[in-house]
Amino acid sequence: MDVSAFLLGANQKVLGDSWFVFYGQPQSPDRSVSFETLSTNQCEKIHIQLNQLNSVVQKIVFVLTINEALTRNLNFSMIEHAYIQIIDSNQHELVSFPMSDYYESVTSMMIGEIYLHNGIWKFHAVGNGVKEDLAGLCRRYGVNVS
């Protein structure tokens, strides 16, 4: 499984292809969002510096995808012990929740989003599973996929 972040403008699309942060593009152009893999516990992290975020960004959508899920017939019913954790800069947990509902029809999942509401950044847990691969999610959010 891989975690990715789409940095969206008011039109719910990325500001440009470089505003999609994942293992292949580990940092946003403004350096506010970065991707990190921790090999010690098979964990991936997305770091966010809200005070550095481009003011045009209105939402950051976090997704989980299974590498080659469609071609290898993989789905979320095969995943165990996945969870989402949000921690602050002092390493204090703000929120955490297990992903306990796994479905055979789900190959990617929008797990949560940080969005701007009345000038305040808020987090919303989503858990919306779809039968799309990473390329499908890229098209959904306006990333040019060749």
Tab-separated table of C-alpha atoms in Angstrom:
chain	number	residue	atom	x	y	z
A	1	MET	CA	0.000	0.000	0.000
A	2	ASP	CA	1.083	3.556	-0.691
A	3	VAL	CA	-0.118	6.886	0.666
A	4	SER	CA	-0.330	9.967	-1.555
A	5	ALA	CA	-1.544	13.544	-1.223
A	6	PHE	CA	-3.337	15.709	-3.787
A	7	LEU	CA	-3.100	19.471	-3.127
A	8	LEU	CA	-6.274	20.983	-4.567
A	9	GLY	CA	-7.447	24.456	-5.436
A	10	ALA	CA	-11.001	25.777	-5.241
A	11	ASN	CA	-11.933	23.773	-8.369
A	12	GLN	CA	-11.111	20.487	-6.549
A	13	LYS	CA	-8.202	19.818	-8.944
A	14	VAL	CA	-4.449	19.908	-8.324
A	15	LEU	CA	-2.738	23.236	-8.986
A	16	GLY	CA	-0.524	21.380	-11.483
A	17	ASP	CA	1.043	17.948	-11.827
A	18	SER	CA	3.786	18.817	-9.319
A	19	TRP	CA	1.125	19.354	-6.630
A	20	PHE	CA	0.639	15.600	-6.308
A	21	VAL	CA	2.949	14.230	-3.576
A	22	PHE	CA	3.822	10.517	-3.497
A	23	TYR	CA	6.828	8.166	-3.514
A	24	GLY	CA	7.761	9.273	-7.057
A	25	GLN	CA	7.466	12.999	-6.325
A	26	PRO	CA	8.257	13.408	-2.621
A	27	GLN	CA	7.762	17.158	-2.222
A	28	SER	CA	5.337	19.880	-3.272
A	29	PRO	CA	6.772	22.884	-5.159
A	30	ASP	CA	6.357	25.145	-2.118
A	31	ARG	CA	8.041	22.519	0.125
A	32	SER	CA	5.018	22.510	2.452
A	33	VAL	CA	4.124	18.841	1.889
A	34	SER	CA	6.624	15.991	1.779
A	35	PHE	CA	6.540	12.204	1.562
A	36	GLU	CA	8.701	9.887	3.679
A	37	THR	CA	9.059	6.111	3.849
A	38	LEU	CA	10.141	4.566	7.132
A	39	SER	CA	11.596	1.179	6.283
A	40	THR	CA	11.858	0.153	9.934
A	41	ASN	CA	8.121	-0.423	10.317
A	42	GLN	CA	6.838	-0.357	6.729
A	43	CYS	CA	5.196	2.994	7.353
A	44	GLU	CA	4.752	5.934	5.014
A	45	LYS	CA	4.314	9.501	6.237
A	46	ILE	CA	3.128	12.729	4.706
A	47	HIS	CA	4.508	15.804	6.487
A	48	ILE	CA	2.615	19.096	6.200
A	49	GLN	CA	3.768	22.600	7.107
A	50	LEU	CA	0.534	24.596	6.916
A	51	ASN	CA	2.364	27.893	7.453
A	52	GLN	CA	4.360	27.261	4.228
A	53	LEU	CA	1.399	26.094	2.133
A	54	ASN	CA	0.634	28.045	-1.038
A	55	SER	CA	-2.421	30.214	-0.354
A	56	VAL	CA	-4.193	28.853	-3.461
A	57	VAL	CA	-4.391	25.368	-1.911
A	58	GLN	CA	-7.834	24.874	-0.344
A	59	LYS	CA	-7.719	21.147	0.387
A	60	ILE	CA	-5.283	18.254	0.673
A	61	VAL	CA	-6.762	14.821	-0.040
A	62	PHE	CA	-4.928	11.759	1.280
A	63	VAL	CA	-5.342	8.451	-0.511
A	64	LEU	CA	-4.215	4.874	-0.017
A	65	THR	CA	-3.615	2.750	-3.075
A	66	ILE	CA	-2.472	-0.812	-3.612
A	67	ASN	CA	0.376	-1.043	-6.112
A	68	GLU	CA	-0.780	-2.883	-9.257
A	69	ALA	CA	-4.116	-3.715	-7.621
A	70	LEU	CA	-6.069	-3.944	-10.858
A	71	THR	CA	-3.510	-5.991	-12.786
A	72	ARG	CA	-2.742	-8.354	-9.887
A	73	ASN	CA	-6.342	-8.713	-8.591
A	74	LEU	CA	-5.552	-7.159	-5.209
A	75	ASN	CA	-8.061	-5.351	-2.984
A	76	PHE	CA	-8.531	-3.949	0.504
A	77	SER	CA	-10.085	-7.154	1.865
A	78	MET	CA	-6.519	-8.534	1.778
A	79	ILE	CA	-5.141	-5.758	4.019
A	80	GLU	CA	-4.837	-6.134	7.785
A	81	HIS	CA	-3.771	-3.782	10.562
A	82	ALA	CA	-3.853	-0.561	8.521
A	83	TYR	CA	-4.469	2.662	10.410
A	84	ILE	CA	-4.237	6.397	10.015
A	85	GLN	CA	-2.557	8.574	12.594
A	86	ILE	CA	-2.195	12.336	12.721
A	87	ILE	CA	0.522	13.701	14.957
A	88	ASP	CA	1.650	17.250	15.617
A	89	SER	CA	5.189	18.604	15.329
A	90	ASN	CA	5.893	17.499	18.910
A	91	GLN	CA	5.001	13.885	18.025
A	92	HIS	CA	1.755	13.989	20.044
A	93	GLU	CA	-1.105	12.034	18.557
A	94	LEU	CA	-4.036	14.242	17.580
A	95	VAL	CA	-6.246	11.535	16.106
A	96	SER	CA	-5.936	7.931	15.032
A	97	PHE	CA	-8.357	5.420	13.655
A	98	PRO	CA	-8.055	1.861	12.383
A	99	MET	CA	-9.212	0.966	8.930
A	100	SER	CA	-11.236	-2.032	10.022
A	101	ASP	CA	-13.713	-2.374	7.137
A	102	TYR	CA	-12.085	-4.025	4.165
A	103	TYR	CA	-13.911	-4.649	0.922
A	104	GLU	CA	-13.213	-6.833	-2.094
A	105	SER	CA	-14.448	-4.110	-4.454
A	106	VAL	CA	-12.039	-1.451	-3.106
A	107	THR	CA	-8.580	-0.959	-4.641
A	108	SER	CA	-8.013	2.666	-3.556
A	109	MET	CA	-9.336	4.736	-0.717
A	110	MET	CA	-9.652	8.440	0.003
A	111	ILE	CA	-8.734	8.201	3.684
A	112	GLY	CA	-9.046	11.813	4.751
A	113	GLU	CA	-8.655	15.444	3.884
A	114	ILE	CA	-7.409	18.644	5.398
A	115	TYR	CA	-9.447	21.578	4.172
A	116	LEU	CA	-9.707	25.299	4.736
A	117	HIS	CA	-12.981	26.419	6.324
A	118	ASN	CA	-13.517	30.066	7.314
A	119	GLY	CA	-9.762	30.581	7.499
A	120	ILE	CA	-9.154	27.539	9.738
A	121	TRP	CA	-7.627	24.233	8.647
A	122	LYS	CA	-9.723	21.226	9.614
A	123	PHE	CA	-9.382	17.460	9.173
A	124	HIS	CA	-12.142	15.183	7.947
A	125	ALA	CA	-11.813	11.387	7.949
A	126	VAL	CA	-13.321	10.152	4.682
A	127	GLY	CA	-12.872	6.398	4.176
A	128	ASN	CA	-14.339	6.468	0.657
A	129	GLY	CA	-13.237	3.333	-1.199
A	130	VAL	CA	-13.272	3.065	-4.991
A	131	LYS	CA	-12.258	0.545	-7.634
A	132	GLU	CA	-9.590	2.713	-9.250
A	133	ASP	CA	-5.812	2.548	-9.329
A	134	LEU	CA	-3.459	5.447	-8.667
A	135	ALA	CA	-3.674	6.544	-12.313
A	136	GLY	CA	-7.472	6.696	-12.007
A	137	LEU	CA	-7.237	8.867	-8.898
A	138	CYS	CA	-4.729	11.102	-10.668
A	139	ARG	CA	-7.204	11.647	-13.497
A	140	ARG	CA	-9.971	12.326	-10.935
A	141	TYR	CA	-7.926	15.103	-9.339
A	142	GLY	CA	-6.529	16.557	-12.563
A	143	VAL	CA	-3.005	15.114	-12.644
A	144	ASN	CA	-1.837	14.499	-16.210
A	145	VAL	CA	-1.174	10.760	-16.589
A	146	SER	CA	0.807	9.734	-19.663
